[in-house]
Coordinates of C-alpha atoms in Angstrom, one line a residue:
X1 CA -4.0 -26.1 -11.0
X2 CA -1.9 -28.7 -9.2
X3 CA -0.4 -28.5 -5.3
X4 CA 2.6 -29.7 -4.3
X5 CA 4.0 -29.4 -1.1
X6 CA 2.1 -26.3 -0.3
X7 CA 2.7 -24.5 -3.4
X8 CA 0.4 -24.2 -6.4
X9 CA 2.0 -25.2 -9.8
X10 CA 0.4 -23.0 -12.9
X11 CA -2.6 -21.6 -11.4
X12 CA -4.4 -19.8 -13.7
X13 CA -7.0 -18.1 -11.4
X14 CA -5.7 -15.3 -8.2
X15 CA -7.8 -13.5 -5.6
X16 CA -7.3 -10.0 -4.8
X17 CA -8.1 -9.5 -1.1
X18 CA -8.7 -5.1 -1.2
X19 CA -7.4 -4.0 1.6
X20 CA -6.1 -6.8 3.7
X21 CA -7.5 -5.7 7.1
X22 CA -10.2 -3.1 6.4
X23 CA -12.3 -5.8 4.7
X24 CA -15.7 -4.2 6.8
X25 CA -15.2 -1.0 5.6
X26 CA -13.9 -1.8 1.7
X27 CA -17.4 -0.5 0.9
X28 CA -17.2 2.3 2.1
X29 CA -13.8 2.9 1.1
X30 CA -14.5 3.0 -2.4
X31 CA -17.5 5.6 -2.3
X32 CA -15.2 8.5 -1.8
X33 CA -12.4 6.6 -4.6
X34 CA -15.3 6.3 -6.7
X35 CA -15.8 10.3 -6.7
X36 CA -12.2 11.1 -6.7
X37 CA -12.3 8.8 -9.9
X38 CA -15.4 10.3 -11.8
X39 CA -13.7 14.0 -10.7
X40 CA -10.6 12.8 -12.6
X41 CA -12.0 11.7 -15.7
X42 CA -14.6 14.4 -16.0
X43 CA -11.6 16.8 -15.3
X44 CA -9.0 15.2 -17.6
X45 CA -12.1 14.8 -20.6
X46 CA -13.3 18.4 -20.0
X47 CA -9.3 19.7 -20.0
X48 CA -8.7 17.6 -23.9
X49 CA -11.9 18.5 -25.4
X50 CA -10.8 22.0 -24.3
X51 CA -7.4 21.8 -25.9
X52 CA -9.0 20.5 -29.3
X53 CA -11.1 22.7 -29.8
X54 CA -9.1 25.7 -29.0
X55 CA -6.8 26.4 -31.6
X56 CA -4.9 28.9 -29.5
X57 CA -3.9 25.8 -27.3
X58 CA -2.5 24.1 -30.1
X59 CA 1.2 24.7 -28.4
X60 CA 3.3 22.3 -27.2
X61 CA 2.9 22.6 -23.3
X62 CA -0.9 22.1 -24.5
X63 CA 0.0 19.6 -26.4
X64 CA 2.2 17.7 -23.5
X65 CA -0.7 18.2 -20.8
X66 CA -2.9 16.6 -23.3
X67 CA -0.8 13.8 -23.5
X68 CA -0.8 13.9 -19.3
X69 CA -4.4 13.7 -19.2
X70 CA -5.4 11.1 -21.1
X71 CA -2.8 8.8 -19.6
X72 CA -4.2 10.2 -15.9
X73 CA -8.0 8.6 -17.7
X74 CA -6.6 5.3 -19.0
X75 CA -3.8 4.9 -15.4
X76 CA -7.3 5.2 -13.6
X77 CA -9.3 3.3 -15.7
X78 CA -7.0 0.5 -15.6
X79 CA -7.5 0.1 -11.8
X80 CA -10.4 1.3 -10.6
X81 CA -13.3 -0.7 -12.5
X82 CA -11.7 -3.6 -10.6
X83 CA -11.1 -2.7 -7.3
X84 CA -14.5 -1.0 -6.5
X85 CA -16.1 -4.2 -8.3
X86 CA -14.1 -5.8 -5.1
X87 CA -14.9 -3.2 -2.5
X88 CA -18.7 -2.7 -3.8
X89 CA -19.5 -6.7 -5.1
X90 CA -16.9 -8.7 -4.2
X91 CA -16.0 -10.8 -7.1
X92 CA -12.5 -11.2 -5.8
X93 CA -10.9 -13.7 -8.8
X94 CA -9.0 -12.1 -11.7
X95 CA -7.3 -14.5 -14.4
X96 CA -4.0 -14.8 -14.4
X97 CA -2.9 -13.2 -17.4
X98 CA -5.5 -10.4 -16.9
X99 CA -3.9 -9.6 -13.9
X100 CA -0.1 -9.6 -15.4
X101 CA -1.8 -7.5 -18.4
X102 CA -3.1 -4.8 -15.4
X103 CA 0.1 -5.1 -13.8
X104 CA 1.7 -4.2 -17.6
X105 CA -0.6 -1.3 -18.2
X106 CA -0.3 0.7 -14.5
X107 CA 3.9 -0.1 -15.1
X108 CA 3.6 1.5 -18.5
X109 CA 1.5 4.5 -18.0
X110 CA 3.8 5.5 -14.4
X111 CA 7.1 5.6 -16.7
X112 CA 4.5 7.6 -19.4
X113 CA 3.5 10.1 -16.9
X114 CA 7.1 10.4 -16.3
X115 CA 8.2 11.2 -19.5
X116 CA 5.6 13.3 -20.4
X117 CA 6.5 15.6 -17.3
X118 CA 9.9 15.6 -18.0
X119 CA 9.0 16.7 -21.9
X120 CA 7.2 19.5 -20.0
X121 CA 9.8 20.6 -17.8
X122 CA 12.3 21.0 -21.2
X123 CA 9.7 22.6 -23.0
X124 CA 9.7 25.5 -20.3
X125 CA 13.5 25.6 -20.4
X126 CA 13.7 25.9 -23.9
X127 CA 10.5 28.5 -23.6
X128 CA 12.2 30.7 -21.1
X129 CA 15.8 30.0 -21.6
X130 CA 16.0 30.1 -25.2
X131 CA 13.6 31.5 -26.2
X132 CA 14.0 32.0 -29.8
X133 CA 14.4 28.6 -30.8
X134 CA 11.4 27.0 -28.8
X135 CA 9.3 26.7 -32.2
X136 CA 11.8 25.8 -34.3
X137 CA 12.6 22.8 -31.8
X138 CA 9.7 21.8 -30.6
X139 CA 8.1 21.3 -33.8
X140 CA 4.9 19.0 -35.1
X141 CA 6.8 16.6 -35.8
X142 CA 9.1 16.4 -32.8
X143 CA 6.5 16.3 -30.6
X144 CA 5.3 13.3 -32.3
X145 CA 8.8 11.7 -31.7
X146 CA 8.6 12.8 -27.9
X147 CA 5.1 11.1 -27.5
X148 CA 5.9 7.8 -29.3
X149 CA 9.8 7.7 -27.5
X150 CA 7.9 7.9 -24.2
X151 CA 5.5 5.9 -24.7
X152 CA 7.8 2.7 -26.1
X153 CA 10.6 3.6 -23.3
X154 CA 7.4 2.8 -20.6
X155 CA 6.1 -0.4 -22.2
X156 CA 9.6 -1.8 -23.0
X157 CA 10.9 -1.4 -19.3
X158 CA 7.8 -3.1 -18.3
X159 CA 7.6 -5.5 -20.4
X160 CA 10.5 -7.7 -18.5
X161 CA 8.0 -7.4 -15.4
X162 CA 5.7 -9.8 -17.0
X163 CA 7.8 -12.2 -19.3
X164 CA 9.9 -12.8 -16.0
X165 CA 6.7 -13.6 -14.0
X166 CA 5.1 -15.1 -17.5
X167 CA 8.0 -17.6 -18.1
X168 CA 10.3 -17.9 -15.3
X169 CA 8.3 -18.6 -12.3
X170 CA 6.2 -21.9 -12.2
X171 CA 5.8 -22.3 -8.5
X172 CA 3.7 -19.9 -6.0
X173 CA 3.2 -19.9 -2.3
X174 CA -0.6 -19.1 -2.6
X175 CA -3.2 -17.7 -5.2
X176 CA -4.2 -14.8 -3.1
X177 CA -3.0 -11.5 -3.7
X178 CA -2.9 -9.0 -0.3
X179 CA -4.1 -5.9 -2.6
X180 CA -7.0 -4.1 -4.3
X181 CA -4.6 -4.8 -7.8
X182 CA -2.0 -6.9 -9.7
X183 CA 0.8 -4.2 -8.4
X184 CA 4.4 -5.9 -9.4
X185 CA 5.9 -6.0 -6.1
X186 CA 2.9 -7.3 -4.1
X187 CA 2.7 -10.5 -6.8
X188 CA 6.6 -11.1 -6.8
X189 CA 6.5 -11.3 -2.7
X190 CA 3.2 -12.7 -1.7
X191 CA 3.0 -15.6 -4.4
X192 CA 6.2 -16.6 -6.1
X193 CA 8.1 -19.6 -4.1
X194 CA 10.7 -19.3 -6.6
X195 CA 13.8 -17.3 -5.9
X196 CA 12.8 -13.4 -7.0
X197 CA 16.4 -11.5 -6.3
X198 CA 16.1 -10.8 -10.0
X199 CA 12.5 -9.7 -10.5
X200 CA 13.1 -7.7 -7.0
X201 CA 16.3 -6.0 -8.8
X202 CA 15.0 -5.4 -12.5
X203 CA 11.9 -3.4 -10.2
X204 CA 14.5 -1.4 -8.7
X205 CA 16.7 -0.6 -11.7
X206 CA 13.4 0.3 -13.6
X207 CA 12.2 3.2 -10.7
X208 CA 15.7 4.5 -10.5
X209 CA 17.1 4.4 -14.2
X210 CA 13.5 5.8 -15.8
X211 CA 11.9 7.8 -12.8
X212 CA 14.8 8.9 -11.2
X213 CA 16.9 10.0 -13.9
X214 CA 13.9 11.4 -15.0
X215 CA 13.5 13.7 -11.8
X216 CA 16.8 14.6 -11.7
X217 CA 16.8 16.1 -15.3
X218 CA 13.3 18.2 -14.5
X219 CA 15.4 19.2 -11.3
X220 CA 18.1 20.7 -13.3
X221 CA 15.5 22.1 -16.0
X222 CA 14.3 24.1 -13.2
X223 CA 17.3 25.0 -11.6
X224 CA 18.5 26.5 -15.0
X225 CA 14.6 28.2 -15.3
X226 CA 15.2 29.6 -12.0
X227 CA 18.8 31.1 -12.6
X228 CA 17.0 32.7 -16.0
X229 CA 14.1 34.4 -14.3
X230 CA 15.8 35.7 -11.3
X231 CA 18.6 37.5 -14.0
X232 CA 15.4 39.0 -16.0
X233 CA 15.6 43.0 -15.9
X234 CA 11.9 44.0 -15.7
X235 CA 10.1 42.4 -12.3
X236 CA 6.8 41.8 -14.6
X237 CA 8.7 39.6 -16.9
X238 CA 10.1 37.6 -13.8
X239 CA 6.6 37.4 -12.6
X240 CA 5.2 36.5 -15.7
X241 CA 8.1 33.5 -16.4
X242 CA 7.6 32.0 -13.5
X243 CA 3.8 31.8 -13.1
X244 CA 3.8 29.7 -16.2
X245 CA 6.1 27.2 -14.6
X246 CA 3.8 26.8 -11.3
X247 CA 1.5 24.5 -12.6
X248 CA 4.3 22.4 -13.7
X249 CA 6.2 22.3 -10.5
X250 CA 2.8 21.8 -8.5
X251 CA 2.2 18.5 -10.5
X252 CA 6.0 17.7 -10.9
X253 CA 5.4 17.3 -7.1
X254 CA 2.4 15.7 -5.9
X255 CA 3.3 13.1 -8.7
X256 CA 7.0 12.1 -7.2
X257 CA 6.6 13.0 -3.8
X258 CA 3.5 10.2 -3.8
X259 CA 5.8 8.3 -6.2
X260 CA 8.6 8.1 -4.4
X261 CA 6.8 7.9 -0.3
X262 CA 5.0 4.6 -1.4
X263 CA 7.6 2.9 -3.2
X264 CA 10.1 3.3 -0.3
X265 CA 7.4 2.4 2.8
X266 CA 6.7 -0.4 0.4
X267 CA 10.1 -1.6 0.3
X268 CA 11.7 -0.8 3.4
X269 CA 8.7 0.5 5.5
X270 CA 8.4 -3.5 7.1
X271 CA 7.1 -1.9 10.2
X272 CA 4.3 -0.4 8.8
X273 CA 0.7 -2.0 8.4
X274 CA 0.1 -3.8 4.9
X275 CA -3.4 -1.4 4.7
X276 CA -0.8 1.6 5.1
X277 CA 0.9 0.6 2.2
X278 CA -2.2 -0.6 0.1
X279 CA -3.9 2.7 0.9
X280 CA -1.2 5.2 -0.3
X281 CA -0.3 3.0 -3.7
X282 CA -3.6 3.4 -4.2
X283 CA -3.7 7.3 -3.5
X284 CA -0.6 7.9 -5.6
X285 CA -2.5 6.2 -8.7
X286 CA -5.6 8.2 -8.0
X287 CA -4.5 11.9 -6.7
X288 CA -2.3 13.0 -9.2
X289 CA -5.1 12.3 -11.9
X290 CA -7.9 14.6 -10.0
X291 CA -5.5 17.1 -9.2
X292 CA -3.9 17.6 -12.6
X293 CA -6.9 19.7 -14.3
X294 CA -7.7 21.3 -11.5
X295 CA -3.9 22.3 -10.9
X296 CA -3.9 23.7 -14.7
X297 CA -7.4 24.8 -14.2
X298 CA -6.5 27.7 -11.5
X299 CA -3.3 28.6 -12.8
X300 CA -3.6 29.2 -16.7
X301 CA -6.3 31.6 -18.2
X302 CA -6.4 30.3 -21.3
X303 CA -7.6 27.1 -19.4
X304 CA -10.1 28.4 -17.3
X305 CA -11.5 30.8 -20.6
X306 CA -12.1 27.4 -22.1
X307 CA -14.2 25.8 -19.3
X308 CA -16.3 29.3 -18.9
X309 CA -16.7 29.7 -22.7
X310 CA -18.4 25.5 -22.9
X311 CA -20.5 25.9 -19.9
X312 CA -21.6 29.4 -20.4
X313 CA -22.2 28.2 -24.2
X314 CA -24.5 25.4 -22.5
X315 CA -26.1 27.2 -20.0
X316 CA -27.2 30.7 -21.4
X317 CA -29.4 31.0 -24.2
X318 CA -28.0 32.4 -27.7
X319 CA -30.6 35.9 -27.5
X320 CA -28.1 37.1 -30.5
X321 CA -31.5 37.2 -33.0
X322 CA -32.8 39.9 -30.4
X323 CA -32.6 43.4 -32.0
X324 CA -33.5 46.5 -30.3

């Protein structure tokens, strides 16, 4: 790398700092984000090999939390290796290009996550609302389509992210990054000496024309949900209807409500300390995976018969050669 007049011209080395003023306490930071992280993917694992092997949850709201949980496993894996190798052992350097292929993978899975949800929260419409055309809509096939459509809507809009930072910028302030990871926002601010209005705008177009159209159409999903289940006749059916929509609106929540609080206190909260901000992007990306299985855990039988039929498989001895 070369400096010139204070900046640093193609570096191909950064530091991530953590948390940028709880440096003493990093370590112990990352014991209970270490846990939260081995709860997620032991949840998340347990929840798909439940859904393969029951054939009975072959459906496509099965199939869609699937889908949600193993992008919950590879949103936190993407992160957390690194950032409790920082808090724990403090090897603060990441490459360049590893860090704008981080950055690439946690914007892709977020707009995945999205999508998925929102396939969820249509799946339920059709379900309740129409009942009698859910299987011949959401078929095999279109379910593929819905997975594959999601998945190259998130990489696509993310994709700009990097080439702009890639190609366009040459110039940066400083190699040191104030955050536990390459987070788009953090890297466009703190480094880049370049003019940014456009990276700073293509971030805001992404969260409001993929995320927030996104939310606005599971909004009116459920709207339309509600209207049908408060009209039902029979008081069991209402209650039945909308018990199998709580787990989606419970998740629907925590996941934009987190969303949606950090990416405005990151962009408007100035007032607020940089650890603030560092601490909730980094609960966003790691509550909504441990709270996913459990969510579906409590509130759907078929679920929870699952999980009691693998450990009670494991646990209790097959006495079926027995004969009295």
């Amino acid at each position: 790398k070369l400096k010139l007049n204070g900046t640093v011209f193609m570096s191909s080395v950064l530091t991530l700092i953590g948390i940028p003023g709880l440096e003493s306490v990093q370590f112990w930071i990352g014991i209970p984000f270490c846990a939260m992280y081995i709860m997620a993917v032991f949840g998340n694992s347990l929840l798909l090999v439940i859904i393969k092997a029951e054939r009975s949850l072959h459906e496509p709201m099965y199939v869609f939390l699937a889908m949600l949980g193993a992008t919950d496993i590879a949103l936190s894996t993407c992160i957390l290796p690194k950032m409790l190798g920082i808090f724990w052992f403090h090897p603060p350097q990441i490459h360049f290009d590893a860090c704008l292929l981080q950055m690439w993978f946690i914007h892709s899975f977020q707009p995945i996550e999205s999508g998925i949800l929102l396939a969820m929260a249509l799946d339920r419409y059709v379900a309740i609302c129409d009942p009698l055309r859910h299987a011949v809509i959401f078929t095999h096939q279109f379910l593929t389509q819905i997975g594959v459509g999601v998945t190259l809507r998130a990489a696509l809009s993310a994709a700009p992210c990097v080439i702009l930072l890639k190609c366009r910028l040459k110039f940066y302030r400083t190699t040191v990054v104030l955050h536990s990871y390459c987070e788009h926002m953090a890297i466009v601010k703190q480094l880049a000496a370049d003019d940014v209005r456009i990276d700073k705008i293509y971030g805001l177009f992404v969260a409001f024309s993929i995320l927030g159209l996104d939310v606005i159409f599971i909004t009116l999903s459920y709207i339309r949900i509600f209207i049908t289940v408060f009209n039902l006749p029979q008081k069991e059916a209402r209650f039945k209807a909308f018990n199998t929509c709580i787990a989606h609106i419970c998740v629907f929540l925590e996941f934009y409500f987190l969303g949606f609080f950090s990416f405005f206190t990151h962009r408007f909260g100035f007032h607020i300390p940089s650890y603030i901000h560092i601490l909730l992007f980094n609960i966003y990306l790691l509550v909504p995976p441990l709270l996913s299985p459990i969510v579906y855990g409590v509130k759907t039988k078929q679920i929870r018969d699952g999980v009691s039929k693998i450990f009670y498989s494991k646990i209790l001895p097959d006495f079926s050669f027995i004969s009295f």
